[in-house]
mmCIF file of C-alpha atoms in Angstrom:
data_model
loop_
_atom_site.group_PDB
_atom_site.id
_atom_site.type_symbol
_atom_site.label_atom_id
_atom_site.label_comp_id
_atom_site.label_asym_id
_atom_site.label_seq_id
_atom_site.Cartn_x
_atom_site.Cartn_y
_atom_site.Cartn_z
ATOM 1 C CA MET C 1 294.778 185.867 -64.767
ATOM 2 C CA ASP C 2 296.644 186.715 -61.181
ATOM 3 C CA THR C 3 299.599 184.677 -61.105
ATOM 4 C CA SER C 4 301.063 185.801 -57.927
ATOM 5 C CA LYS C 5 300.481 183.016 -55.939
ATOM 6 C CA ILE C 6 301.671 180.111 -58.602
ATOM 7 C CA ASN C 7 304.675 178.770 -58.091
ATOM 8 C CA ALA C 8 306.164 178.018 -60.949
ATOM 9 C CA ASP C 9 309.207 176.374 -59.984
ATOM 10 C CA SER C 10 306.895 173.504 -58.186
ATOM 11 C CA VAL C 11 305.998 172.800 -62.122
ATOM 12 C CA THR C 12 308.028 169.791 -64.034
ATOM 13 C CA THR C 13 308.068 167.966 -67.256
ATOM 14 C CA ASP C 14 307.524 165.080 -65.436
ATOM 15 C CA GLY C 15 304.710 163.002 -66.758
ATOM 16 C CA GLY C 16 302.015 164.279 -69.044
ATOM 17 C CA LEU C 17 301.599 163.824 -72.686
ATOM 18 C CA HIS C 18 305.086 165.185 -74.560
ATOM 19 C CA LEU C 19 304.725 166.341 -77.777
ATOM 20 C CA GLY C 20 307.681 166.927 -79.412
ATOM 21 C CA SER C 21 311.442 166.208 -78.914
ATOM 22 C CA ARG C 22 312.559 166.012 -75.158
ATOM 23 C CA GLU C 23 315.971 167.593 -76.349
ATOM 24 C CA ALA C 24 313.927 170.724 -77.128
ATOM 25 C CA PRO C 25 315.478 173.694 -75.410
ATOM 26 C CA ILE C 26 311.989 175.125 -74.660
ATOM 27 C CA LYS C 27 309.924 173.951 -72.845
ATOM 28 C CA VAL C 28 306.190 174.667 -72.840
ATOM 29 C CA VAL C 29 303.823 173.188 -69.585
ATOM 30 C CA GLU C 30 300.196 173.322 -70.112
ATOM 31 C CA PHE C 31 297.337 172.568 -67.648
ATOM 32 C CA LEU C 32 293.797 171.854 -69.293
ATOM 33 C CA ASN C 33 291.007 170.264 -69.274
ATOM 34 C CA LEU C 34 288.989 168.891 -72.563
ATOM 35 C CA LYS C 35 285.788 170.714 -71.280
ATOM 36 C CA CYS C 36 286.823 174.008 -70.698
ATOM 37 C CA PRO C 37 286.201 176.174 -73.595
ATOM 38 C CA TYR C 38 289.229 178.489 -72.650
ATOM 39 C CA CYS C 39 291.402 175.800 -72.669
ATOM 40 C CA LYS C 40 289.748 175.122 -76.112
ATOM 41 C CA GLU C 41 290.325 178.365 -77.017
ATOM 42 C CA TRP C 42 293.844 178.081 -76.087
ATOM 43 C CA TRP C 43 294.239 175.310 -77.703
ATOM 44 C CA GLU C 44 293.067 176.487 -81.239
ATOM 45 C CA LYS C 45 294.927 179.846 -80.727
ATOM 46 C CA GLY C 46 298.532 178.347 -79.086
ATOM 47 C CA THR C 47 298.702 174.836 -81.567
ATOM 48 C CA PRO C 48 299.726 176.702 -84.705
ATOM 49 C CA VAL C 49 302.242 178.748 -82.967
ATOM 50 C CA LEU C 50 304.020 176.094 -81.403
ATOM 51 C CA ASP C 51 303.597 173.518 -83.848
ATOM 52 C CA GLU C 52 306.134 175.442 -86.110
ATOM 53 C CA TYR C 53 308.390 175.128 -83.433
ATOM 54 C CA VAL C 54 308.252 171.507 -82.067
ATOM 55 C CA GLU C 55 308.232 170.592 -85.828
ATOM 56 C CA ASP C 56 311.654 172.404 -85.635
ATOM 57 C CA GLY C 57 312.474 170.531 -82.650
ATOM 58 C CA LYS C 58 312.833 173.967 -80.418
ATOM 59 C CA VAL C 59 309.743 173.385 -78.658
ATOM 60 C CA GLU C 60 308.480 170.433 -76.474
ATOM 61 C CA ARG C 61 304.704 170.786 -75.130
ATOM 62 C CA VAL C 62 303.925 168.542 -72.078
ATOM 63 C CA ILE C 63 299.813 168.379 -72.069
ATOM 64 C CA LYS C 64 298.848 167.879 -68.113
ATOM 65 C CA LEU C 65 295.299 167.013 -68.552
ATOM 66 C CA PHE C 66 293.734 168.165 -64.977
ATOM 67 C CA ASP C 67 291.160 166.842 -63.591
ATOM 68 C CA LYS C 68 288.880 169.183 -61.971
ATOM 69 C CA GLU C 69 285.848 168.723 -59.684
ATOM 70 C CA LYS C 70 284.150 171.971 -60.840
ATOM 71 C CA PRO C 71 280.729 169.957 -62.200
ATOM 72 C CA GLY C 72 281.093 172.250 -65.642
ATOM 73 C CA LEU C 73 284.703 170.138 -66.618
ATOM 74 C CA ARG C 74 284.094 167.007 -64.466
ATOM 75 C CA LYS C 75 283.012 165.750 -68.258
ATOM 76 C CA GLY C 76 286.556 166.644 -69.048
ATOM 77 C CA ASN C 77 287.772 164.219 -66.715
ATOM 78 C CA VAL C 78 286.097 161.130 -68.187
ATOM 79 C CA LEU C 79 287.569 162.003 -71.619
ATOM 80 C CA HIS C 80 290.966 162.366 -69.601
ATOM 81 C CA ALA C 81 290.696 158.963 -68.711
ATOM 82 C CA HIS C 82 290.445 157.567 -72.455
ATOM 83 C CA ILE C 83 293.538 159.551 -73.556
ATOM 84 C CA ASN C 84 296.182 156.867 -74.682
ATOM 85 C CA TYR C 85 299.084 158.057 -72.968
ATOM 86 C CA GLU C 86 301.669 155.659 -74.594
ATOM 87 C CA ASP C 87 300.807 156.643 -78.148
ATOM 88 C CA GLU C 88 301.449 160.411 -78.511
ATOM 89 C CA GLU C 89 299.992 160.887 -81.718
ATOM 90 C CA THR C 90 296.575 159.460 -81.323
ATOM 91 C CA ALA C 91 296.508 161.287 -77.871
ATOM 92 C CA ARG C 92 297.012 164.548 -79.732
ATOM 93 C CA LYS C 93 294.357 164.011 -82.358
ATOM 94 C CA ASP C 94 292.416 162.648 -79.446
ATOM 95 C CA ILE C 95 292.481 166.018 -77.679
ATOM 96 C CA GLU C 96 292.212 167.684 -81.084
ATOM 97 C CA TYR C 97 288.916 165.819 -81.807
ATOM 98 C CA TYR C 98 287.082 166.660 -78.293
ATOM 99 C CA PHE C 99 288.235 170.228 -78.582
ATOM 100 C CA GLU C 100 286.516 170.892 -82.136
ATOM 101 C CA ASN C 101 283.354 168.952 -80.738
ATOM 102 C CA LEU C 102 282.896 170.176 -77.814
ATOM 103 C CA GLN C 103 279.525 171.646 -78.419
ATOM 104 C CA ASP C 104 278.806 167.813 -79.647
ATOM 105 C CA TRP C 105 280.007 166.250 -76.232
ATOM 106 C CA GLY C 106 279.723 168.855 -73.845
ATOM 107 C CA GLY C 107 275.743 168.255 -73.281
ATOM 108 C CA LEU C 108 276.239 164.597 -72.843
ATOM 109 C CA GLY C 109 276.061 162.845 -69.443
ATOM 110 C CA GLU C 110 279.453 161.202 -68.004
ATOM 111 C CA GLU C 111 278.375 157.671 -69.093
ATOM 112 C CA GLU C 112 277.176 159.258 -72.726
ATOM 113 C CA VAL C 113 280.549 161.005 -72.728
ATOM 114 C CA ALA C 114 282.404 158.032 -72.104
ATOM 115 C CA GLU C 115 280.349 156.312 -74.777
ATOM 116 C CA TYR C 116 281.027 159.108 -77.427
ATOM 117 C CA ALA C 117 284.711 158.729 -76.936
ATOM 118 C CA LYS C 118 284.257 154.966 -78.028
ATOM 119 C CA SER C 119 281.968 155.181 -80.382
ATOM 120 C CA LYS C 120 283.750 158.200 -82.194
ATOM 121 C CA ARG C 121 287.285 157.517 -80.981
ATOM 122 C CA GLY C 122 287.467 154.017 -80.438
ATOM 123 C CA ALA C 123 288.803 154.869 -77.200
ATOM 124 C CA GLU C 124 288.914 152.767 -74.467
ATOM 125 C CA LYS C 125 289.100 153.665 -70.506
ATOM 126 C CA ARG C 126 292.547 153.398 -69.490
ATOM 127 C CA ASN C 127 293.987 153.239 -65.888
ATOM 128 C CA ASN C 128 294.952 156.614 -66.399
ATOM 129 C CA SER C 129 294.520 157.519 -62.462
ATOM 130 C CA ALA C 130 298.630 157.468 -61.787
ATOM 131 C CA HIS C 131 298.636 160.590 -64.615
ATOM 132 C CA SER C 132 295.560 161.903 -63.470
ATOM 133 C CA LYS C 133 296.892 161.935 -59.478
ATOM 134 C CA ALA C 134 300.650 163.268 -60.449
ATOM 135 C CA VAL C 135 298.879 166.523 -62.329
ATOM 136 C CA VAL C 136 296.561 167.254 -59.475
ATOM 137 C CA GLU C 137 299.293 167.252 -56.545
ATOM 138 C CA GLU C 138 301.487 168.705 -58.828
ATOM 139 C CA ALA C 139 298.985 171.383 -59.727
ATOM 140 C CA GLU C 140 298.202 171.644 -55.914
ATOM 141 C CA LYS C 141 302.004 172.116 -54.810
ATOM 142 C CA ALA C 142 302.139 174.981 -57.755
ATOM 143 C CA ASN C 143 298.927 176.536 -56.204
ATOM 144 C CA VAL C 144 297.833 176.144 -60.237
ATOM 145 C CA THR C 145 293.776 176.447 -59.630
ATOM 146 C CA LEU C 146 292.481 177.402 -63.147
ATOM 147 C CA VAL C 147 292.415 175.985 -66.862
ATOM 148 C CA PRO C 148 294.486 176.928 -69.014
ATOM 149 C CA THR C 149 297.490 177.655 -67.155
ATOM 150 C CA VAL C 150 300.468 177.616 -69.296
ATOM 151 C CA PHE C 151 304.078 177.582 -68.837
ATOM 152 C CA ILE C 152 307.333 178.841 -70.351
ATOM 153 C CA GLU C 153 309.810 178.845 -67.666
ATOM 154 C CA ASP C 154 309.076 181.864 -65.520
ATOM 155 C CA TYR C 155 306.177 183.260 -67.988
ATOM 156 C CA ILE C 156 302.788 181.805 -67.006
ATOM 157 C CA PHE C 157 299.557 183.131 -69.062
ATOM 158 C CA ASP C 158 296.444 181.697 -70.024
ATOM 159 C CA GLU C 159 294.119 181.844 -73.254
ATOM 160 C CA HIS C 160 294.376 186.011 -73.377
ATOM 161 C CA ILE C 161 297.991 185.511 -74.708
ATOM 162 C CA THR C 162 298.138 186.645 -78.489
ATOM 163 C CA GLU C 163 299.768 184.636 -81.130
ATOM 164 C CA GLU C 164 302.470 187.666 -81.260
ATOM 165 C CA GLU C 165 302.954 187.279 -77.295
ATOM 166 C CA LEU C 166 303.466 183.842 -77.583
ATOM 167 C CA LYS C 167 305.917 184.029 -80.145
ATOM 168 C CA SER C 168 307.924 186.922 -78.816
ATOM 169 C CA ILE C 169 308.161 184.417 -75.485
ATOM 170 C CA ILE C 170 309.330 181.793 -77.529
ATOM 171 C CA GLU C 171 311.395 183.492 -79.314
ATOM 172 C CA SER C 172 313.228 185.770 -76.159
ATOM 173 C CA LYS C 173 313.843 182.339 -74.514
ATOM 174 C CA LEU C 174 315.604 181.111 -77.840
ATOM 175 C CA LYS C 175 317.694 183.996 -78.358
ATOM 176 C CA ARG C 176 318.900 183.500 -74.357
ATOM 177 C CA ASP C 177 320.096 180.223 -75.071
ATOM 178 C CA GLU C 178 321.799 181.723 -78.954
ATOM 179 C CA ASP C 179 323.511 183.759 -76.802
ATOM 180 C CA ARG C 180 324.612 181.881 -74.370
ATOM 181 C CA GLU C 181 328.419 180.468 -73.700
ATOM 182 C CA PRO C 182 328.375 176.404 -73.067
ATOM 183 C CA ASN C 183 327.766 176.103 -68.904
ATOM 184 C CA GLU C 184 326.879 179.591 -68.685
ATOM 185 C CA TYR C 185 323.425 179.664 -67.132
#
């Protein structure tokens, strides 16, 4: 992925779905679309690594479900409208379920995808338009055009990162923070 045109300084931890402690020193901001097979690949590869750090209070994941108008991704937008941002645990389980079962709902029509969310997850359509709009605006400002796009401070990557590279980035950021004197930036 060419990251040269992406403005990481425009990416924030505002909004999105927060997984882990807001006090965690490392923030991982993930622009995802639930219909994207590459996002599924990232989720399946990154989640086991990130979960360890989240459980230890070292990483907070900020999931930004990115509505895309590309025909192949619009079904993901339908599911984004059914995510309950107020219940982070349920939202995470729903995201995992939708990625795990992408082959089951990916071929459905948009209306059928909404029914799928209701029948399989008990998910009702929510008024998530403010969330969606904020993510789209932030992505435009940062020039994020592809999903997945993942940020750990100045590191920007996609699903091609290896588990070892991901661990190395996080460990280097944690080490930097351990070596830093208070109020030294």
